[in-house]
Coordinates of C-alpha atoms in Angstrom, one line a residue:
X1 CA -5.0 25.4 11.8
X2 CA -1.8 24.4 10.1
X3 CA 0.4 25.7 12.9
X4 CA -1.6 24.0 15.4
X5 CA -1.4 20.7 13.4
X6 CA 2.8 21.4 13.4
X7 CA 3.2 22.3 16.6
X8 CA 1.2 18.8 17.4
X9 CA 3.5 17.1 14.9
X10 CA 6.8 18.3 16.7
X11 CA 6.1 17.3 20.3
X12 CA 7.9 14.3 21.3
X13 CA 6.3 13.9 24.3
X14 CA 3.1 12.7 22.4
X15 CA 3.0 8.9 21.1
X16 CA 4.6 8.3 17.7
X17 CA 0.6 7.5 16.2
X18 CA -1.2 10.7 17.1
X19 CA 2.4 12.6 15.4
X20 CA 2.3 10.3 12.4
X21 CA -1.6 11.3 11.9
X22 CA -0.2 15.0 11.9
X23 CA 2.6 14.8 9.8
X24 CA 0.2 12.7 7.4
X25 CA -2.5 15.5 7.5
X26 CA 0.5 18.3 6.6
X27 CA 1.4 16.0 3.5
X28 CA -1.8 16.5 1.9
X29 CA -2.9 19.7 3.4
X30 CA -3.0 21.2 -0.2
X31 CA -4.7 18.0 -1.7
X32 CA -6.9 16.4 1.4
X33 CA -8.4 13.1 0.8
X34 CA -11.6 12.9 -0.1
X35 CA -12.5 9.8 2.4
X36 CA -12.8 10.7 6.1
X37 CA -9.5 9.3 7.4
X38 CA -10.9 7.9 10.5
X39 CA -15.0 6.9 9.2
X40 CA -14.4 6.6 5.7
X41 CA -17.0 8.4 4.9
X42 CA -17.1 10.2 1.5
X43 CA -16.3 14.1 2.3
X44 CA -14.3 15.8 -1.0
X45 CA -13.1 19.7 -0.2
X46 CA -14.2 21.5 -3.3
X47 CA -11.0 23.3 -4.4
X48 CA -7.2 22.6 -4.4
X49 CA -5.9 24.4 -0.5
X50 CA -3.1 27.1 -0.8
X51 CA -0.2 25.3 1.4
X52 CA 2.6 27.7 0.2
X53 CA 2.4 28.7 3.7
X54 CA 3.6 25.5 5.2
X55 CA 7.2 25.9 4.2
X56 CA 7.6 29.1 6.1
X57 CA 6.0 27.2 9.3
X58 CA 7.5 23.8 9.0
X59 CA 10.8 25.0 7.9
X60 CA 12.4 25.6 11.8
X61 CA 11.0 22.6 13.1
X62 CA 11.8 19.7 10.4
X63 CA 15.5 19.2 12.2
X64 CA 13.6 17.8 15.1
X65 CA 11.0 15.6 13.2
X66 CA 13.5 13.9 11.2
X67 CA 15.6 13.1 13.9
X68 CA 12.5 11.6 15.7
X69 CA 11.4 8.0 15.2
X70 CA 11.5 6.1 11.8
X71 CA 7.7 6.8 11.1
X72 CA 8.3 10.3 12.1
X73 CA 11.7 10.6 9.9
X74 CA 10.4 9.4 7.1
X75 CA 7.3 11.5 7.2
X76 CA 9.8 14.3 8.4
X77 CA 12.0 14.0 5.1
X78 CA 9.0 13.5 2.7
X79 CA 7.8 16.7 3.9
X80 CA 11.1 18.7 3.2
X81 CA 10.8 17.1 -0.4
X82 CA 7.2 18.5 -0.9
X83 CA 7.9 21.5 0.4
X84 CA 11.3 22.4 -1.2
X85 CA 12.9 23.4 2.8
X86 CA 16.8 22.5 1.4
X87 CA 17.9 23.3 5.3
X88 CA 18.0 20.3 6.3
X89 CA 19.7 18.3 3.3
X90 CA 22.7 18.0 5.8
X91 CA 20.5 16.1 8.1
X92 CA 18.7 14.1 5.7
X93 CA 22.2 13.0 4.2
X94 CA 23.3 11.5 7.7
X95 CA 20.3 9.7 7.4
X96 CA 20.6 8.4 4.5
X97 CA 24.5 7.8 5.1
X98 CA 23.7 5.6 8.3
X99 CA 23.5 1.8 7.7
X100 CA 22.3 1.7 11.4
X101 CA 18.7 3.8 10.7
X102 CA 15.3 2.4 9.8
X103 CA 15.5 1.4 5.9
X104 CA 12.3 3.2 5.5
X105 CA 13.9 6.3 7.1
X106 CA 17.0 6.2 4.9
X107 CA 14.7 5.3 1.5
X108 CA 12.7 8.4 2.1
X109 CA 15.8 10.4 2.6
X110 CA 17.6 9.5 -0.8
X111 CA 13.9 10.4 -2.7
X112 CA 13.7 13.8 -0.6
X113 CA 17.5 14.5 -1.7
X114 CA 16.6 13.8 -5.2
X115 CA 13.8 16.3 -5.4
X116 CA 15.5 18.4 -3.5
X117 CA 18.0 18.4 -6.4
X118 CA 20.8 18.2 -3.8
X119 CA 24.5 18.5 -5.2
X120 CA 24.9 15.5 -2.7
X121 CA 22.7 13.2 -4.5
X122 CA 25.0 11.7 -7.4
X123 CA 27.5 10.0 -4.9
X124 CA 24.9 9.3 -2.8
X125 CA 23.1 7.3 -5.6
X126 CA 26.4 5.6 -6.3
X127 CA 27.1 4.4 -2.7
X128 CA 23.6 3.2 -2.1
X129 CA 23.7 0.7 -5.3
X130 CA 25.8 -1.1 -3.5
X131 CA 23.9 -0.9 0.2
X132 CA 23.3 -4.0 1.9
X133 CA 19.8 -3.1 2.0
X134 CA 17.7 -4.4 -1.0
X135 CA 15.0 -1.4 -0.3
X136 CA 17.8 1.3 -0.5
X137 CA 19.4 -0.2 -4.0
X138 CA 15.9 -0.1 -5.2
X139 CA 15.7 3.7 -4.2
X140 CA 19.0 4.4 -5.4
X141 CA 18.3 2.5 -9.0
X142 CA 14.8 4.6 -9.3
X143 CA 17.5 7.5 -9.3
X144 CA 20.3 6.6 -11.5
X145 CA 17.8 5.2 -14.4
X146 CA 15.6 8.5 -14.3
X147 CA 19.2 10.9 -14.5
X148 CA 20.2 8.0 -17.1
X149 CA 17.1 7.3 -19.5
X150 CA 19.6 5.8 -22.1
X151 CA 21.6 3.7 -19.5
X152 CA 17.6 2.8 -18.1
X153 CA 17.3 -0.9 -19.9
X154 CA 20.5 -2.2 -19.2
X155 CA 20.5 -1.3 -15.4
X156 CA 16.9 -2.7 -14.7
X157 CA 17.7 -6.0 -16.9
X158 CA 20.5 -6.4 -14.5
X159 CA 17.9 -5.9 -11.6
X160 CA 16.0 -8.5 -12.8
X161 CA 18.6 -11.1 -13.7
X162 CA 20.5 -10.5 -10.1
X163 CA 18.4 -9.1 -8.1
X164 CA 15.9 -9.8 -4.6
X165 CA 12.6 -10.1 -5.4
X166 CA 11.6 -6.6 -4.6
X167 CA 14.7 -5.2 -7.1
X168 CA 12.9 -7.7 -9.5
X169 CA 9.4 -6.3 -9.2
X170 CA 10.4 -2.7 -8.8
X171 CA 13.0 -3.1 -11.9
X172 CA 9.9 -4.1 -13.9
X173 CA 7.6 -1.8 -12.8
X174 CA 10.2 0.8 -14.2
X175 CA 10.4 -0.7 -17.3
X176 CA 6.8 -0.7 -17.8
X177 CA 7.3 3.8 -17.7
X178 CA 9.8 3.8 -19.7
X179 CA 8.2 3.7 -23.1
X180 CA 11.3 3.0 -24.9
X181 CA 12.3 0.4 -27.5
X182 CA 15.0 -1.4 -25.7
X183 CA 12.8 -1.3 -22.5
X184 CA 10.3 -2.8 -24.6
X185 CA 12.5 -5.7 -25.8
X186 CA 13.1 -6.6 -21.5
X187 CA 9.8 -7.0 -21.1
X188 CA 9.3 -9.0 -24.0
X189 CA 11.5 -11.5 -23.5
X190 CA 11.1 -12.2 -19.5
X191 CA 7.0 -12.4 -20.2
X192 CA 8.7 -15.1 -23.1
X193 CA 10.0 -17.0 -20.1
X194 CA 7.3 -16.7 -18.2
X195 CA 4.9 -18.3 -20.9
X196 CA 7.8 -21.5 -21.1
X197 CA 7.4 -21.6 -16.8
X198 CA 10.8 -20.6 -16.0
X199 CA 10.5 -17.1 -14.8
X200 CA 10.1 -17.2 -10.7
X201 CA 6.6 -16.8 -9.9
X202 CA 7.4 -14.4 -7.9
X203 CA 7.4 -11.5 -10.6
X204 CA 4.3 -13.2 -12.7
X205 CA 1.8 -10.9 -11.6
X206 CA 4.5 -7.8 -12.0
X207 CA 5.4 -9.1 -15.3
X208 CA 1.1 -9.3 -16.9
X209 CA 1.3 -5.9 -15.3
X210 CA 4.0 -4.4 -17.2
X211 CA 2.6 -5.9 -20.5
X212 CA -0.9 -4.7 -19.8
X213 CA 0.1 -1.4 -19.5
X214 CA 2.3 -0.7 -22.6
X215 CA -1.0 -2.0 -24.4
X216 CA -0.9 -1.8 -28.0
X217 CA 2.6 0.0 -28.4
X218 CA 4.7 -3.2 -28.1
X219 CA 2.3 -6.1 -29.8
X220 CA 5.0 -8.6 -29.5
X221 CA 4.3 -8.3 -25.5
X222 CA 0.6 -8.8 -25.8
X223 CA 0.6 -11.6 -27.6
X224 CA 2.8 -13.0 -24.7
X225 CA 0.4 -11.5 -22.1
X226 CA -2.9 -13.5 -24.4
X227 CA -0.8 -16.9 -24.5
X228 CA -0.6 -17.2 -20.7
X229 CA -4.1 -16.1 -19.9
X230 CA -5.5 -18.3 -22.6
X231 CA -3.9 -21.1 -20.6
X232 CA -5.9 -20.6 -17.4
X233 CA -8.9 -22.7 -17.0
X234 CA -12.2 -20.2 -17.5
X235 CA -13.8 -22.6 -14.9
X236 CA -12.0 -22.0 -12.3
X237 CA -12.4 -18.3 -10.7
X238 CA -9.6 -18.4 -8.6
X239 CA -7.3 -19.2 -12.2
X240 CA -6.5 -15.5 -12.9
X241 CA -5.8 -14.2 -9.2
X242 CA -3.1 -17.0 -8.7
X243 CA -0.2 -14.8 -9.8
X244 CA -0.8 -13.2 -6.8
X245 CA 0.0 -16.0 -4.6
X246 CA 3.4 -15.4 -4.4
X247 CA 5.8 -12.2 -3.8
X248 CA 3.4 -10.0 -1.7
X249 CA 4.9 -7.9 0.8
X250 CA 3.9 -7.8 4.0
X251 CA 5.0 -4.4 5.2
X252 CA 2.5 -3.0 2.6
X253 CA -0.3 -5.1 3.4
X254 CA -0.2 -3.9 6.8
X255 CA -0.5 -0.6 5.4
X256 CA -3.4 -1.2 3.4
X257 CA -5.3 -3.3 6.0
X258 CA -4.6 -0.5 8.9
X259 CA -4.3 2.5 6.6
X260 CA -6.5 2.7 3.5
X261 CA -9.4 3.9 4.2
X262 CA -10.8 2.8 0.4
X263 CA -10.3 -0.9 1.7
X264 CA -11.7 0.0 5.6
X265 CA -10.4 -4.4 6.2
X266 CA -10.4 -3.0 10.0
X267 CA -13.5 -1.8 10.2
X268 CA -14.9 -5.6 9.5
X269 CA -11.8 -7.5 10.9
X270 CA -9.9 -7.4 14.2
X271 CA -5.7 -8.3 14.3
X272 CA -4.1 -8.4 18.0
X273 CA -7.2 -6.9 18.8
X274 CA -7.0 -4.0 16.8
X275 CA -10.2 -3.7 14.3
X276 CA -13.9 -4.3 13.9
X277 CA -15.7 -7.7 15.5
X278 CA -18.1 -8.1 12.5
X279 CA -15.9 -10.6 10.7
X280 CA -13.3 -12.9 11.7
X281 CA -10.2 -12.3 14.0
X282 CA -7.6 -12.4 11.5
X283 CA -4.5 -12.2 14.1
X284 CA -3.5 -16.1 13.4
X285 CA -5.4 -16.7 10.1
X286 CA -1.9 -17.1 8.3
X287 CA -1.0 -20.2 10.1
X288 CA -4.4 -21.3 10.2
X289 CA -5.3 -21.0 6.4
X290 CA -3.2 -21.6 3.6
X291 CA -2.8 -18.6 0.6
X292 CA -5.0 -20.3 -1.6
X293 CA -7.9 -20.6 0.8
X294 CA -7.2 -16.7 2.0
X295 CA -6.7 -15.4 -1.5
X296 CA -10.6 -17.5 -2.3
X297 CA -12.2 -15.5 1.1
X298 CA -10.8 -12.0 -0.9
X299 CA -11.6 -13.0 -4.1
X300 CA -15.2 -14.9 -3.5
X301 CA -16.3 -13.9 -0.3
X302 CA -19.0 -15.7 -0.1
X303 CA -17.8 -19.0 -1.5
X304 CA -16.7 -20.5 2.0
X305 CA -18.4 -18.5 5.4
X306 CA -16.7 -18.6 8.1
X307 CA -17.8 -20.5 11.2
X308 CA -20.2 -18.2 13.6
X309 CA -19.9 -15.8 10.8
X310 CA -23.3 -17.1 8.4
X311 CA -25.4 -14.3 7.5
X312 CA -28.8 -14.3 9.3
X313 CA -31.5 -12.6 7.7
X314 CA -34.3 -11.9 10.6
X315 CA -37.9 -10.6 9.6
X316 CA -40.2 -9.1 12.4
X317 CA -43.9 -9.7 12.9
X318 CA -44.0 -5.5 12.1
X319 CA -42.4 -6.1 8.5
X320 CA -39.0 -4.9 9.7
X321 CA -35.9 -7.1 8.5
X322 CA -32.5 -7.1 10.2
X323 CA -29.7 -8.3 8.5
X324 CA -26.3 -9.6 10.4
X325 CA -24.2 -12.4 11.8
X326 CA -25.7 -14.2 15.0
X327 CA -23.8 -13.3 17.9
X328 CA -26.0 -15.4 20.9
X329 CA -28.9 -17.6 20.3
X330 CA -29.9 -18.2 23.9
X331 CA -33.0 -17.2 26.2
X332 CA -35.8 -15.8 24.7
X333 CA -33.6 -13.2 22.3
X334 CA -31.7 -13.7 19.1
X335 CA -28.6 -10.7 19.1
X336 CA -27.4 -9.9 15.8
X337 CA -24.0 -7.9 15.2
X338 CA -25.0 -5.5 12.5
X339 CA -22.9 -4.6 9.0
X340 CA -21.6 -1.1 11.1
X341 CA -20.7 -3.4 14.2
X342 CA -23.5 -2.7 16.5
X343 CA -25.1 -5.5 18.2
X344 CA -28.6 -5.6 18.4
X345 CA -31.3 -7.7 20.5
X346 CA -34.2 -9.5 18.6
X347 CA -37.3 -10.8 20.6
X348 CA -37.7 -14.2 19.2
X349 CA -41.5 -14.1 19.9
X350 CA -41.5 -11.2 17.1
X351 CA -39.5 -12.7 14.8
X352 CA -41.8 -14.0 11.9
X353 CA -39.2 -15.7 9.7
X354 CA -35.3 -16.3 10.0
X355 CA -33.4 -16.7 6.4

């Protein structure tokens, strides 16, 4: 099955989705997901697959995947990472190396070098801190503080200080790992200037983050992390959300509202036509809504309903009760669209009670 699923992966002459879907299913061929990737429906493979195999099969086709398209050379050089094929560290160099590839292409050539262990990966690191590219500093930094845990603090303070706001966010999610004194004393002191209202708020939510998770080893940085939540208003339900009102990324809420299956947002909502029809068309909702009303629909659903989206609550003269969002009200039927999408049709002369 795996050498069908390659031989899928390497033909060009498919479209670029059906060889992403491929080259996703060889990532996690040893380690499957447990939700259906197309139904989400919940279908967990008892034991851990054997994909030893894989390297042997993939190795004499990965020259042609990375050189593909940027979804297919990044999925191209995470797989020679996972699989240890050091063949084509010549190839993923070049792509790393060329200012004029997709970012997301280069980035996931730099991580494949490094766990590839390649000799070329030191200058490479060195070059890239100084990239034009935000996303492949970010990459390179990741590097140079892991192969320099005593350097670590210093770097990613720097980060902070200097950098774009996703060197910022990523330079304090490293911190938070770290689990070192100095590290430590970062965080401390940037949550400090948070709680005075002078860090960007930008990096609030990245900063509670990092504090949360050191927990009780550094005290000084809960305290920090209690005297800005004790300043939110408990009546409010929005209040602690908020810090994530600012600094999102758009690139990865694409992939979460198209990819995850644990969220399944398409399966409800429709963008450029793409999705489900039982909520809102969500193409244009950004210029329609502002972030506090969107982040309120994500938060408390239910707060503010959508217009032709109420819930309708039908109960049939045979005890039978339907549950959806009214679709068409005239003639002598009621149509309901259904939680899984399907529409149905309701006599109205059976209908005992609507709610």
């Amino acid at each position: 099955h795996a050498e069908r699923v390659i031989k899928f992966a390497t033909n060009a002459s498919l479209p670029e989705s059906l060889r992403v879907e491929a080259l996703e299913e060889l990532k996690m061929w040893d380690e499957p997901s447990p939700l259906d990737r197309v139904l989400g429906a919940w279908r967990p493979i008892a034991e851990k697959r054997d994909a030893r195999f894989i390297n042997d099969l993939l190795r004499p086709q990965l020259g042609g995947i990375i050189s593909g398209s940027e979804k297919v050379q990044k999925l191209g050089a995470e797989l020679a990472a996972k699989y240890g094929i050091q063949e084509v560290e010549p190839v993923l160099v070049a792509v790393a190396e060329d200012s004029t590839k997709a970012t997301t292409s280069r980035v996931a050539a730099i991580k494949a070098l490094d766990r590839l262990d390649s000799k070329a990966i030191a200058k490479l690191v060195e070059t890239s801190l100084k990239d034009d590219s935000s996303d492949v500093r970010v990459a390179a930094r990741e590097i140079s503080v892991r192969r320099n845990p005593d350097a670590a603090a210093t770097i990613l303070a720097r980060a902070i200080l200097d950098g774009t706001t996703v060197e910022q966010q990523a330079a304090i999610a490293q911190l938070a790992e770290l689990e070192r004194d100095d590290a430590d004393s970062v965080l401390t002191e940037w949550l400090s200037v948070m709680v005075r209202g002078d860090a960007p708020t930008t990096i609030h939510l990245d900063l509670l983050e990092a504090g949360k998770a050191r927990g009780n080893e550094a005290l000084r940085m809960q305290l920090q992390v209690v005297n800005f939540e004790q300043n939110l208003d408990p009546a409010d339900p929005l209040s602690k959300y908020r810090v994530s009102l600012e600094g999102g990324d758009a690139k990865r809420g694409y992939d979460i509202f198209f990819g995850r299956s644990s969220a399944s947002c398409r399966r409800c909502h429709a963008v450029q036509n793409s999705g489900g029809a039982v909520g809102p068309e969500l193409s244009v909702i950004g210029k329609e809504k502002n972030r506090e009303y969107l982040l309120e629909a994500i938060v408390a659903p239910n707060a503010k309903i959508a217009k032709g989206f109420e819930p309708v609550i039908a109960v049939m003269d045979s005890g039978k009760v339907y549950a959806g969002t009214k679709r068409s009200d005239e003639g002598t039927t009621l149509e309901l669209m259904l939680a899984d999408g399907t529409v149905i049709s309701l006599p109205k002369d059976e209908i005992d009670e609507l709610a």
